[in-house]
Coordinates of C-alpha atoms and ligand atoms in Angstrom, one line a residue:
X1 CA -190.6 75.6 34.6
X2 CA -186.4 74.9 35.6
X3 CA -185.1 78.5 35.8
X4 CA -181.6 77.8 35.6
X5 CA -182.6 76.9 32.3
X6 CA -183.3 79.9 31.3
X7 CA -180.2 81.9 33.2
X8 CA -178.7 84.0 30.9
X9 CA -175.0 82.4 29.6
X10 CA -172.6 84.2 32.1
X11 CA -170.5 87.0 30.2
X12 CA -167.4 85.5 28.7
X13 CA -163.7 85.7 30.2
X14 CA -160.4 86.7 28.8
X15 CA -157.8 87.0 31.2
X16 CA -154.7 89.7 30.4
X17 CA -156.3 90.0 27.3
X18 CA -154.2 93.2 24.8
X19 CA -156.3 96.0 24.0
X20 CA -153.9 97.4 21.3
X21 CA -156.3 96.3 17.9
X22 CA -159.1 97.3 20.8
X23 CA -158.2 100.8 20.9
X24 CA -157.5 103.5 18.1
X25 CA -155.1 105.4 19.5
X26 CA -153.6 101.9 19.6
X27 CA -152.0 101.8 23.5
X28 CA -150.8 98.3 24.4
X29 CA -152.8 97.6 27.7
X30 CA -153.9 94.5 29.3
X31 CA -156.9 94.4 30.8
X32 CA -156.5 91.5 33.6
X33 CA -160.0 90.1 33.4
X34 CA -161.8 91.4 30.6
X35 CA -165.6 90.3 30.2
X36 CA -168.0 90.5 26.7
X37 CA -170.8 91.2 26.8
X38 CA -173.3 90.0 24.3
X39 CA -176.5 90.7 26.3
X40 CA -177.8 92.9 28.9
X41 CA -179.3 90.3 31.0
X42 CA -175.8 89.2 31.5
X43 CA -174.6 92.6 33.8
X44 CA -176.7 91.8 37.4
X45 CA -175.0 88.9 37.6
X46 CA -171.8 89.8 36.6
X47 CA -172.3 92.7 38.5
X48 CA -172.9 91.2 41.7
X49 CA -169.9 89.5 41.6
X50 CA -167.2 92.1 40.6
X51 CA -169.3 93.9 44.1
X52 CA -168.9 90.8 46.2
X53 CA -165.2 90.5 45.2
X54 CA -164.7 94.4 45.6
X55 CA -162.6 94.8 42.1
X56 CA -162.8 97.4 39.8
X57 CA -164.6 97.9 36.7
X58 CA -164.9 100.0 33.2
X59 CA -166.3 99.8 30.2
X60 CA -164.6 99.7 26.7
X61 CA -167.2 100.4 23.8
X62 CA -165.6 100.9 20.8
X63 CA -161.9 101.9 22.6
X64 CA -162.0 105.2 19.8
X65 CA -162.1 107.7 23.0
X66 CA -159.8 106.4 25.3
X67 CA -156.8 106.6 26.8
X68 CA -155.4 103.1 28.3
X69 CA -153.0 102.9 30.4
X70 CA -150.4 99.7 30.2
X71 CA -152.2 97.3 33.0
X72 CA -156.5 97.7 34.0
X73 CA -156.2 96.0 36.8
X74 CA -159.8 93.9 38.4
X75 CA -162.8 93.7 35.3
X76 CA -163.1 95.3 31.8
X77 CA -165.9 95.0 30.3
X78 CA -166.6 94.7 26.6
X79 CA -169.6 95.4 25.4
X80 CA -171.3 93.1 22.4
X81 CA -174.2 93.8 22.3
X82 CA -175.7 93.7 18.8
X83 CA -179.3 94.2 17.1
X84 CA -180.9 96.9 15.4
X85 CA -184.3 97.6 14.6
X86 CA -187.6 99.8 14.1
X87 CA -189.8 99.1 16.0
X88 CA -192.3 102.0 15.8
X89 CA -193.3 104.6 13.3
X90 CA -196.6 107.1 13.0
X91 CA -196.6 110.4 10.7
X92 CA -194.0 111.9 12.0
X93 CA -191.0 109.5 13.2
X94 CA -189.6 106.5 13.0
X95 CA -187.7 105.3 16.6
X96 CA -185.2 102.8 16.7
X97 CA -184.0 100.1 19.0
X98 CA -180.0 100.0 18.2
X99 CA -177.4 97.5 20.8
X100 CA -174.9 99.4 22.2
X101 CA -172.4 97.4 20.9
X102 CA -173.2 98.0 16.7
X103 CA -170.6 100.5 15.5
X104 CA -171.7 103.9 14.9
X105 CA -170.8 103.9 11.0
X106 CA -172.4 100.7 10.2
X107 CA -175.6 102.1 11.8
X108 CA -175.5 105.4 10.3
X109 CA -174.6 103.6 6.7
X110 CA -178.4 101.4 7.4
X111 CA -180.4 104.2 8.5
X112 CA -179.7 105.9 5.0
X113 CA -180.2 102.1 3.4
X114 CA -183.4 102.3 4.9
X115 CA -184.4 105.7 3.6
X116 CA -184.2 107.4 7.5
X117 CA -181.9 110.5 7.0
X118 CA -180.6 112.7 9.2
X119 CA -178.1 110.9 10.6
X120 CA -175.3 111.8 7.9
X121 CA -173.6 114.6 9.2
X122 CA -172.6 112.3 12.0
X123 CA -170.6 109.6 8.9
X124 CA -167.3 108.1 9.8
X125 CA -167.7 108.8 13.3
X126 CA -165.5 105.8 15.1
X127 CA -166.5 103.9 17.8
X128 CA -169.7 102.4 19.0
X129 CA -173.8 103.4 19.1
X130 CA -173.4 102.5 23.1
X131 CA -170.7 105.5 23.2
X132 CA -172.4 107.9 21.0
X133 CA -174.5 109.1 23.8
X134 CA -171.6 109.8 26.8
X135 CA -169.8 112.1 25.0
X136 CA -173.2 113.0 23.0
X137 CA -170.7 113.1 19.6
X138 CA -171.7 115.6 17.3
X139 CA -170.0 116.4 13.9
X140 CA -170.5 119.1 11.3
X141 CA -173.4 121.0 12.8
X142 CA -175.3 117.8 14.1
X143 CA -174.9 116.8 18.1
X144 CA -176.4 112.7 18.6
X145 CA -178.2 113.8 22.0
X146 CA -181.5 115.5 19.3
X147 CA -182.2 112.3 17.9
X148 CA -182.1 109.8 21.1
X149 CA -185.7 109.1 22.5
X150 CA -184.2 107.0 25.5
X151 CA -181.2 105.3 26.8
X152 CA -181.4 102.0 28.1
X153 CA -178.8 101.3 31.0
X154 CA -177.7 99.4 33.7
X155 CA -177.7 101.4 37.2
X156 CA -175.1 100.5 39.0
X157 CA -175.3 102.0 42.4
X158 CA -179.3 101.4 42.5
X159 CA -178.5 97.5 40.8
X160 CA -180.7 97.8 38.2
X161 CA -182.2 98.9 34.7
X162 CA -183.1 102.3 33.8
X163 CA -184.6 103.9 30.9
X164 CA -183.5 107.2 30.5
X165 CA -185.6 109.4 28.5
X166 CA -183.7 112.3 26.4
X167 CA -184.7 114.8 28.7
X168 CA -182.5 112.8 31.9
X169 CA -179.2 112.8 29.6
X170 CA -178.8 116.3 29.7
X171 CA -177.1 116.6 26.9
X172 CA -174.5 119.4 26.2
X173 CA -171.9 119.8 23.9
X174 CA -169.2 116.5 24.4
X175 CA -171.5 115.8 27.8
X176 CA -173.8 114.0 29.1
X177 CA -175.3 112.9 32.5
X178 CA -173.4 109.6 31.7
X179 CA -170.0 111.4 31.4
X180 CA -170.9 113.7 34.4
X181 CA -171.3 110.4 36.5
X182 CA -168.6 108.1 35.3
X183 CA -168.8 104.4 36.0
X184 CA -172.4 104.4 37.4
X185 CA -174.5 103.8 34.0
X186 CA -173.6 101.3 31.5
X187 CA -175.6 101.4 28.2
X188 CA -177.0 98.2 27.0
X189 CA -179.4 99.9 24.3
X190 CA -180.5 103.0 22.2
X191 CA -183.3 104.3 21.1
X192 CA -183.6 106.8 18.2
X193 CA -186.5 108.9 17.7
X194 CA -186.1 110.4 13.9
X195 CA -188.5 112.7 12.3
X196 CA -189.2 112.0 9.1
X197 CA -189.1 115.7 7.6
X198 CA -185.8 115.8 6.9
X199 CA -183.6 118.9 5.4
X200 CA -180.3 118.9 5.1
X201 CA -177.6 120.6 7.2
X202 CA -175.0 122.4 6.0
X203 CA -174.7 125.2 7.8
X204 CA -171.0 124.0 9.1
X205 CA -168.3 125.9 6.9
X206 CA -166.6 122.5 4.8
X207 CA -170.3 121.2 3.5
X208 CA -171.3 124.4 2.7
X209 CA -168.4 125.0 0.8
X210 CA -168.7 121.6 -0.4
X211 CA -171.8 122.1 -1.9
X212 CA -171.9 125.8 -3.0
X213 CA -172.3 126.4 -6.7
X214 CA -174.5 123.7 -7.1
X215 CA -178.6 124.4 -8.3
X216 CA -180.3 121.4 -7.3
X217 CA -180.0 120.4 -2.7
X218 CA -178.2 117.5 -2.4
X219 CA -179.8 114.7 -1.0
X220 CA -178.9 112.6 2.9
X221 CA -176.7 110.3 1.1
X222 CA -174.6 113.3 -1.2
X223 CA -174.4 114.8 2.9
X224 CA -173.2 111.2 3.8
X225 CA -170.7 111.0 0.5
X226 CA -169.4 114.4 1.6
X227 CA -168.8 114.5 5.3
X228 CA -166.7 110.7 4.6
X229 CA -164.8 112.5 2.0
X230 CA -164.2 115.6 4.2
X231 CA -163.3 113.6 7.7
X232 CA -160.7 110.9 5.3
X233 CA -159.2 114.0 4.5
X234 CA -158.7 116.3 7.7
X235 CA -158.7 113.2 10.1
X236 CA -156.2 110.2 10.4
X237 CA -157.5 106.7 10.0
X238 CA -157.0 105.3 12.6
X239 CA -156.2 102.0 11.3
X240 CA -153.3 103.7 9.6
X241 CA -152.4 106.1 12.7
X242 CA -153.8 105.9 16.6
X243 CA -156.1 108.8 17.7
X244 CA -158.7 109.5 19.2
X245 CA -160.4 112.0 17.5
X246 CA -160.3 115.4 18.6
X247 CA -157.6 115.4 21.1
X248 CA -158.9 118.5 23.3
X249 CA -162.8 120.0 23.6
X250 CA -163.1 123.5 21.5
X251 CA -162.8 126.3 25.1
X252 CA -166.2 127.8 25.5
X253 CA -165.3 131.7 26.8
X254 CA -167.3 134.9 27.2
X255 CA -168.5 137.1 24.6
X256 CA -165.8 139.4 26.4
X257 CA -163.0 137.4 26.6
X258 CA -162.9 136.2 22.5
X259 CA -163.8 140.3 22.1
X260 CA -160.0 140.6 24.0
X261 CA -158.9 137.9 21.7
X262 CA -159.6 139.3 18.1
X263 CA -157.8 142.5 18.7
X264 CA -154.9 140.8 19.8
X265 CA -155.3 137.8 17.0
X266 CA -157.5 139.1 14.3
X267 CA -158.2 135.6 12.8
X268 CA -159.1 134.3 15.7
X269 CA -161.8 131.2 14.8
X270 CA -165.3 131.3 17.0
X271 CA -168.4 130.3 16.9
X272 CA -171.7 131.5 18.5
X273 CA -172.5 129.3 21.5
X274 CA -175.6 128.9 24.0
X275 CA -176.1 131.9 26.6
X276 CA -174.2 134.4 24.4
X277 CA -171.0 132.4 24.5
X278 CA -168.6 131.4 22.7
X279 CA -166.7 128.2 21.1
X280 CA -162.7 129.0 20.4
X281 CA -161.7 126.7 17.6
X282 CA -158.9 124.8 19.6
X283 CA -156.9 123.5 16.1
X284 CA -156.7 126.7 15.6
X285 CA -155.1 127.7 18.7
X286 CA -152.7 124.7 18.5
X287 CA -151.7 125.3 15.1
X288 CA -151.0 129.2 15.7
X289 CA -148.4 127.5 19.1
X290 CA -146.4 125.7 16.3
X291 CA -147.7 122.9 16.6
X292 CA -148.8 121.2 13.8
X293 CA -147.2 118.1 12.1
X294 CA -144.7 118.4 15.6
X295 CA -143.3 115.2 16.4
X296 CA -142.2 114.7 20.1
X297 CA -140.1 111.0 19.7
X298 CA -143.4 107.8 19.0
X299 CA -146.7 110.5 19.5
X300 CA -147.2 113.7 17.8
X301 CA -149.8 116.4 16.6
X302 CA -151.5 114.9 13.4
X303 CA -149.4 117.5 10.0
X304 CA -153.4 118.1 8.5
X305 CA -155.4 118.9 12.0
X306 CA -153.9 120.4 15.1
X307 CA -156.3 119.2 17.4
X308 CA -155.4 115.1 17.2
X309 CA -153.0 113.9 18.5
X310 CA -151.3 110.7 16.9
X311 CA -149.3 108.0 18.4
X312 CA -146.4 107.1 15.4
X313 CA -145.5 103.4 17.1
X314 CA -145.2 102.5 20.2
X315 CA -146.1 105.6 22.2
X316 CA -147.8 105.0 25.9
X317 CA -150.3 107.1 27.9
X318 CA -147.6 108.5 29.6
X319 CA -145.9 110.4 26.1
X320 CA -149.0 111.2 25.0
X321 CA -150.2 113.2 28.2
X322 CA -147.3 114.9 28.7
X323 CA -147.4 115.9 25.2
X324 CA -151.2 117.4 26.5
X325 CA -149.8 119.0 28.8
X326 CA -147.1 121.1 26.9
X327 CA -150.2 122.3 24.5
X328 CA -151.5 123.3 27.5
X329 CA -149.8 125.3 28.9
X330 CA -148.0 127.0 25.6
X331 CA -151.7 127.9 24.3
X332 CA -152.5 128.8 28.0
X333 CA -149.2 131.3 28.2
X334 CA -150.4 132.8 24.6
X335 CA -154.0 133.1 24.3
X336 CA -155.2 132.6 28.7
X337 CA -157.1 129.6 27.7
X338 CA -157.3 126.5 29.2
X339 CA -157.7 123.0 26.7
X340 CA -159.8 120.5 28.3
X341 CA -158.2 117.0 27.5
X342 CA -161.8 115.3 25.4
X343 CA -160.8 111.6 25.3
X344 CA -161.4 109.6 29.2
X345 CA -158.3 108.9 30.4
X346 CA -158.7 105.0 32.3
Ligands
LIG1 N1 -158.2 124.5 13.0 C1 -156.7 125.4 12.1 N2 -155.8 124.3 12.4 C2 -156.0 123.1 12.1 C3 -157.1 122.6 12.5 C4 -158.5 123.9 12.7 O1 -156.4 126.7 11.7 O2 -154.9 122.7 13.0 C5 -159.4 125.9 12.3 C6 -160.0 125.1 11.2 O3 -159.7 126.3 9.7 C7 -161.2 125.8 10.8 C8 -161.6 125.5 12.8 O4 -160.1 125.3 13.3 O5 -161.6 127.2 10.9 C9 -162.3 123.9 13.3 O6 -161.6 122.8 12.4 P1 -162.7 122.1 12.1 O7 -163.3 122.3 11.1 O8 -161.4 121.3 11.4 O9 -162.8 121.5 13.1 P2 -162.7 121.6 14.8 O10 -164.3 122.5 15.6 O11 -161.1 121.2 14.8 C10 -164.5 119.4 15.7 C11 -164.9 118.5 16.2 C12 -164.7 117.2 15.5 C13 -165.5 117.3 14.5 C14 -165.8 119.0 13.3 C15 -166.5 118.3 12.7 C16 -164.5 119.5 18.4 C17 -164.1 119.1 19.4 N3 -163.9 118.6 17.3 O12 -163.5 120.0 15.3 O13 -164.9 116.1 16.1 O14 -165.0 115.9 13.4 O15 -165.7 119.5 14.4 O16 -167.5 119.4 13.2 O17 -165.4 119.5 18.1 C18 -164.1 114.2 17.5 O18 -165.3 114.7 18.3 O19 -163.6 113.2 18.0 C19 -164.1 115.5 16.2 C20 -163.0 115.0 15.3

């Protein structure tokens, strides 16, 4: 057999690709060399080439959790590996294999259509399936890490494909092994393990409120609809106004520090976290500092949720980071708490 016949098509290259419509903040940014990856087997040859030429590279998924500079030198890998299937099922679980380029919300919708409830609390999160494990996306009391069986990725250090089982992914609040090792792994596929025994997860305040007083327990579809409605009300639609969702992580402090803060600020919003620590609502802290709805030139703080920074039009990463610094300083002066930026600054 002629081996050239079996070689994958090389990744498609577009020089000087404008990324304004490929990042939810709507930032003007140009990728010097944009490579579209449609199949994992394109990666070894491409990564060899980039290594030989000593070119910088980074991965862009859905572009919904990044802050892009005006230009991205070297190679930008646009991951468009598609496909989703239920490939195994037993009494207790279903296993799904999903390409990294699949749109997250469309995937969640598909799982419900397949009668596989579990991911409904994570509806309407922008981005791709491959980006979901990087920051361990979470909303309304559910984090994706608990539903992941394993991740398939190209390891650029060992120049080989790897399969990382859940335990190796080190999932934590908005964190993972992938986030801790930036620019090492290129996620190509995510394997999910969804339990067949399903229970509604309504402990999160907004959802509890939504279903209080209803005498029958809601279905996964009801929860999906409720999450979509709550998110649409609280979070700006990136198609209408540029944003990257929560701009800061909710800071984690010791129980003692939290108690001290509550003495000074009795309305402080906090939640229990692991190891007896407390997680503070960063949105509340920022709101208290008077930033909600504030506009600074082309950027600002969203009027319905102070944790979200928005781009009203022609804002740049510099405008956004300047506003972010201003917020961090004010919150630190007022509460002694350091806010960490959540999206990746490229
Ligand atoms: N709050 C205010 N003022 C504000 C915003 C919030 O007082 O301007 C208070 C709220 O009243 C509430 C508390 O802060 O008591 C928490 O607010 P919310 O319920 O909106 O959730 P969050 O902690 O701000 C987190 C995630 C969101 C996720 C929601 C729902 C982080 C960094 N953010 O936000 O994730 O959708 O919970 O589970 O953990 C994202 O990561 O992009 C994202 C949107």
